[in-house]
JSON list of C-alpha atoms in Angstrom, two decimals:
[
{"chain": "A", "resi": 940, "resn": "SER", "atom": "CA", "xyz": [152.15, -48.36, 15.62]},
{"chain": "A", "resi": 941, "resn": "PRO", "atom": "CA", "xyz": [150.82, -45.39, 17.31]},
{"chain": "A", "resi": 942, "resn": "GLY", "atom": "CA", "xyz": [148.29, -43.83, 15.68]},
{"chain": "A", "resi": 943, "resn": "ILE", "atom": "CA", "xyz": [146.19, -40.42, 15.55]},
{"chain": "A", "resi": 944, "resn": "ILE", "atom": "CA", "xyz": [142.51, -40.28, 15.23]},
{"chain": "A", "resi": 945, "resn": "PHE", "atom": "CA", "xyz": [140.40, -36.91, 13.61]},
{"chain": "A", "resi": 946, "resn": "LEU", "atom": "CA", "xyz": [137.53, -36.24, 13.38]},
{"chain": "A", "resi": 947, "resn": "GLY", "atom": "CA", "xyz": [135.15, -33.91, 10.54]},
{"chain": "A", "resi": 948, "resn": "ARG", "atom": "CA", "xyz": [137.25, -30.87, 10.62]},
{"chain": "A", "resi": 949, "resn": "GLY", "atom": "CA", "xyz": [137.81, -31.62, 6.96]},
{"chain": "A", "resi": 950, "resn": "SER", "atom": "CA", "xyz": [139.85, -34.35, 7.75]},
{"chain": "A", "resi": 951, "resn": "GLN", "atom": "CA", "xyz": [139.11, -36.48, 4.58]},
{"chain": "A", "resi": 952, "resn": "VAL", "atom": "CA", "xyz": [139.92, -33.54, 2.12]},
{"chain": "A", "resi": 953, "resn": "VAL", "atom": "CA", "xyz": [143.47, -32.60, 4.48]},
{"chain": "A", "resi": 954, "resn": "PHE", "atom": "CA", "xyz": [144.93, -35.48, 4.10]},
{"chain": "A", "resi": 955, "resn": "GLN", "atom": "CA", "xyz": [143.59, -37.29, 1.03]},
{"chain": "A", "resi": 956, "resn": "ASN", "atom": "CA", "xyz": [146.35, -37.84, -0.35]},
{"chain": "A", "resi": 957, "resn": "ARG", "atom": "CA", "xyz": [148.25, -39.41, 3.16]},
{"chain": "A", "resi": 958, "resn": "PRO", "atom": "CA", "xyz": [148.81, -42.94, 1.69]},
{"chain": "A", "resi": 959, "resn": "GLU", "atom": "CA", "xyz": [149.43, -43.74, 6.04]},
{"chain": "A", "resi": 960, "resn": "ALA", "atom": "CA", "xyz": [145.86, -41.91, 6.26]},
{"chain": "A", "resi": 961, "resn": "PHE", "atom": "CA", "xyz": [142.37, -43.91, 5.70]},
{"chain": "A", "resi": 962, "resn": "HIS", "atom": "CA", "xyz": [139.43, -42.18, 5.64]},
{"chain": "A", "resi": 963, "resn": "LEU", "atom": "CA", "xyz": [136.46, -43.69, 7.05]},
{"chain": "A", "resi": 964, "resn": "ARG", "atom": "CA", "xyz": [132.14, -42.53, 7.41]},
{"chain": "A", "resi": 965, "resn": "LEU", "atom": "CA", "xyz": [130.38, -43.65, 9.15]},
{"chain": "A", "resi": 966, "resn": "VAL", "atom": "CA", "xyz": [126.38, -43.19, 8.65]},
{"chain": "A", "resi": 967, "resn": "ALA", "atom": "CA", "xyz": [122.92, -44.54, 9.59]},
{"chain": "A", "resi": 968, "resn": "PRO", "atom": "CA", "xyz": [119.23, -43.88, 8.61]},
{"chain": "A", "resi": 969, "resn": "LEU", "atom": "CA", "xyz": [118.16, -40.91, 9.61]},
{"chain": "A", "resi": 970, "resn": "ASP", "atom": "CA", "xyz": [115.04, -41.88, 11.69]},
{"chain": "A", "resi": 971, "resn": "LEU", "atom": "CA", "xyz": [118.05, -43.99, 14.19]},
{"chain": "A", "resi": 972, "resn": "ARG", "atom": "CA", "xyz": [120.10, -40.58, 13.50]},
{"chain": "A", "resi": 973, "resn": "ILE", "atom": "CA", "xyz": [117.57, -38.95, 16.13]},
{"chain": "A", "resi": 974, "resn": "ARG", "atom": "CA", "xyz": [116.05, -41.87, 17.89]},
{"chain": "A", "resi": 975, "resn": "ARG", "atom": "CA", "xyz": [120.86, -42.34, 18.76]},
{"chain": "A", "resi": 976, "resn": "ILE", "atom": "CA", "xyz": [120.92, -39.13, 19.64]},
{"chain": "A", "resi": 977, "resn": "ALA", "atom": "CA", "xyz": [117.76, -38.13, 21.09]},
{"chain": "A", "resi": 978, "resn": "GLU", "atom": "CA", "xyz": [118.90, -41.16, 23.92]},
{"chain": "A", "resi": 979, "resn": "PHE", "atom": "CA", "xyz": [122.86, -39.78, 24.62]},
{"chain": "A", "resi": 980, "resn": "LEU", "atom": "CA", "xyz": [121.65, -36.55, 25.00]},
{"chain": "A", "resi": 981, "resn": "LYS", "atom": "CA", "xyz": [118.47, -37.49, 26.86]},
{"chain": "A", "resi": 982, "resn": "LEU", "atom": "CA", "xyz": [116.76, -35.01, 24.36]},
{"chain": "A", "resi": 983, "resn": "PRO", "atom": "CA", "xyz": [113.10, -35.40, 22.70]},
{"chain": "A", "resi": 984, "resn": "HIS", "atom": "CA", "xyz": [112.70, -36.07, 19.74]},
{"chain": "A", "resi": 985, "resn": "LYS", "atom": "CA", "xyz": [111.97, -32.78, 18.43]},
{"chain": "A", "resi": 986, "resn": "GLU", "atom": "CA", "xyz": [115.01, -31.11, 19.63]},
{"chain": "A", "resi": 987, "resn": "ALA", "atom": "CA", "xyz": [116.56, -34.61, 18.56]},
{"chain": "A", "resi": 988, "resn": "ALA", "atom": "CA", "xyz": [115.44, -34.37, 15.13]},
{"chain": "A", "resi": 989, "resn": "ARG", "atom": "CA", "xyz": [116.48, -30.65, 15.36]},
{"chain": "A", "resi": 990, "resn": "LYS", "atom": "CA", "xyz": [119.57, -31.02, 16.76]},
{"chain": "A", "resi": 991, "resn": "VAL", "atom": "CA", "xyz": [120.49, -33.96, 13.82]},
{"chain": "A", "resi": 992, "resn": "GLN", "atom": "CA", "xyz": [119.47, -31.67, 11.19]},
{"chain": "A", "resi": 993, "resn": "GLN", "atom": "CA", "xyz": [121.94, -28.75, 12.01]},
{"chain": "A", "resi": 994, "resn": "MET", "atom": "CA", "xyz": [124.64, -31.03, 12.51]},
{"chain": "A", "resi": 995, "resn": "ASP", "atom": "CA", "xyz": [123.47, -32.95, 8.87]},
{"chain": "A", "resi": 996, "resn": "LYS", "atom": "CA", "xyz": [124.14, -29.45, 7.92]},
{"chain": "A", "resi": 997, "resn": "SER", "atom": "CA", "xyz": [127.61, -27.99, 10.06]},
{"chain": "A", "resi": 998, "resn": "ARG", "atom": "CA", "xyz": [129.08, -31.29, 8.67]},
{"chain": "A", "resi": 999, "resn": "GLU", "atom": "CA", "xyz": [128.49, -29.96, 4.93]},
{"chain": "A", "resi": 1000, "resn": "ARG", "atom": "CA", "xyz": [128.62, -26.48, 4.93]},
{"chain": "A", "resi": 1001, "resn": "TYR", "atom": "CA", "xyz": [132.03, -26.56, 6.34]},
{"chain": "A", "resi": 1002, "resn": "LEU", "atom": "CA", "xyz": [133.73, -28.50, 3.94]},
{"chain": "A", "resi": 1003, "resn": "ARG", "atom": "CA", "xyz": [132.16, -26.80, 1.61]},
{"chain": "A", "resi": 1004, "resn": "ASP", "atom": "CA", "xyz": [133.00, -23.78, 2.42]},
{"chain": "A", "resi": 1005, "resn": "PHE", "atom": "CA", "xyz": [136.48, -24.50, 3.89]},
{"chain": "A", "resi": 1006, "resn": "TYR", "atom": "CA", "xyz": [137.13, -27.10, 1.09]},
{"chain": "A", "resi": 1007, "resn": "SER", "atom": "CA", "xyz": [135.38, -26.48, -1.36]},
{"chain": "A", "resi": 1008, "resn": "ALA", "atom": "CA", "xyz": [134.15, -30.47, -0.87]},
{"chain": "A", "resi": 1009, "resn": "ASP", "atom": "CA", "xyz": [131.69, -31.96, -0.91]},
{"chain": "A", "resi": 1010, "resn": "VAL", "atom": "CA", "xyz": [130.88, -34.40, 2.41]},
{"chain": "A", "resi": 1011, "resn": "ALA", "atom": "CA", "xyz": [128.25, -37.04, 0.76]},
{"chain": "A", "resi": 1012, "resn": "ASN", "atom": "CA", "xyz": [131.33, -37.79, -2.20]},
{"chain": "A", "resi": 1013, "resn": "PRO", "atom": "CA", "xyz": [132.30, -41.25, -2.54]},
{"chain": "A", "resi": 1014, "resn": "ASP", "atom": "CA", "xyz": [135.93, -40.74, -3.71]},
{"chain": "A", "resi": 1015, "resn": "LEU", "atom": "CA", "xyz": [136.13, -39.20, -0.23]},
{"chain": "A", "resi": 1016, "resn": "TYR", "atom": "CA", "xyz": [136.80, -41.56, 1.95]},
{"chain": "A", "resi": 1017, "resn": "HIS", "atom": "CA", "xyz": [138.17, -46.05, 1.82]},
{"chain": "A", "resi": 1018, "resn": "LEU", "atom": "CA", "xyz": [135.02, -46.73, 3.73]},
{"chain": "A", "resi": 1019, "resn": "THR", "atom": "CA", "xyz": [131.22, -46.01, 4.21]},
{"chain": "A", "resi": 1020, "resn": "LEU", "atom": "CA", "xyz": [130.11, -47.68, 6.82]},
{"chain": "A", "resi": 1021, "resn": "ASN", "atom": "CA", "xyz": [126.03, -47.86, 7.53]},
{"chain": "A", "resi": 1022, "resn": "THR", "atom": "CA", "xyz": [125.68, -48.28, 11.80]},
{"chain": "A", "resi": 1023, "resn": "GLY", "atom": "CA", "xyz": [121.95, -48.61, 11.05]},
{"chain": "A", "resi": 1024, "resn": "LEU", "atom": "CA", "xyz": [123.43, -52.18, 9.61]},
{"chain": "A", "resi": 1025, "resn": "PHE", "atom": "CA", "xyz": [125.54, -53.50, 12.31]},
{"chain": "A", "resi": 1026, "resn": "ASN", "atom": "CA", "xyz": [126.21, -53.44, 16.14]},
{"chain": "A", "resi": 1027, "resn": "PHE", "atom": "CA", "xyz": [128.62, -51.85, 17.51]},
{"chain": "A", "resi": 1028, "resn": "GLU", "atom": "CA", "xyz": [130.72, -54.99, 17.54]},
{"chain": "A", "resi": 1029, "resn": "GLN", "atom": "CA", "xyz": [130.24, -55.94, 14.27]},
{"chain": "A", "resi": 1030, "resn": "ALA", "atom": "CA", "xyz": [131.07, -52.66, 12.46]},
{"chain": "A", "resi": 1031, "resn": "CYS", "atom": "CA", "xyz": [134.56, -52.30, 14.21]},
{"chain": "A", "resi": 1032, "resn": "ARG", "atom": "CA", "xyz": [135.62, -55.29, 13.43]},
{"chain": "A", "resi": 1033, "resn": "ILE", "atom": "CA", "xyz": [134.76, -54.18, 9.27]},
{"chain": "A", "resi": 1034, "resn": "VAL", "atom": "CA", "xyz": [136.40, -51.44, 10.04]},
{"chain": "A", "resi": 1035, "resn": "LYS", "atom": "CA", "xyz": [140.16, -53.35, 11.56]},
{"chain": "A", "resi": 1036, "resn": "GLU", "atom": "CA", "xyz": [139.75, -54.81, 8.80]},
{"chain": "A", "resi": 1037, "resn": "ALA", "atom": "CA", "xyz": [139.07, -51.79, 5.60]},
{"chain": "A", "resi": 1038, "resn": "MET", "atom": "CA", "xyz": [142.54, -50.83, 7.69]},
{"chain": "A", "resi": 1039, "resn": "LYS", "atom": "CA", "xyz": [144.70, -53.78, 7.52]},
{"chain": "A", "resi": 1040, "resn": "PRO", "atom": "CA", "xyz": [148.23, -53.11, 5.07]},
{"chain": "A", "resi": 1041, "resn": "GLY", "atom": "CA", "xyz": [147.47, -54.52, 1.74]},
{"chain": "A", "resi": 1042, "resn": "VAL", "atom": "CA", "xyz": [142.91, -54.05, 1.97]},
{"chain": "A", "resi": 1043, "resn": "SER", "atom": "CA", "xyz": [142.52, -51.07, 0.94]},
{"chain": "A", "resi": 1044, "resn": "ASP", "atom": "CA", "xyz": [145.54, -49.78, -1.77]}
]
């Protein structure tokens, strides 16, 4: 059946009581996130570091201000995956397995 993916925007809070929802949080070490943003946006390291810091603060502030929630609260997620420890294919397999019916019930 077709599904919908919501990226952020408080979806982990808005849909927290929906049994068909699966809440995933992707994390990675700061230095890796900065390097990825620098490569993706073709920015100098210092500018990428500022961008990552701004994005983090913006996400934290949005969830706190609109939903009185903490983005780092593990209770809001079925799975938190450190993408610094897995390549893209591995991460996809882990998420796919975790999303199977009955696994996160």
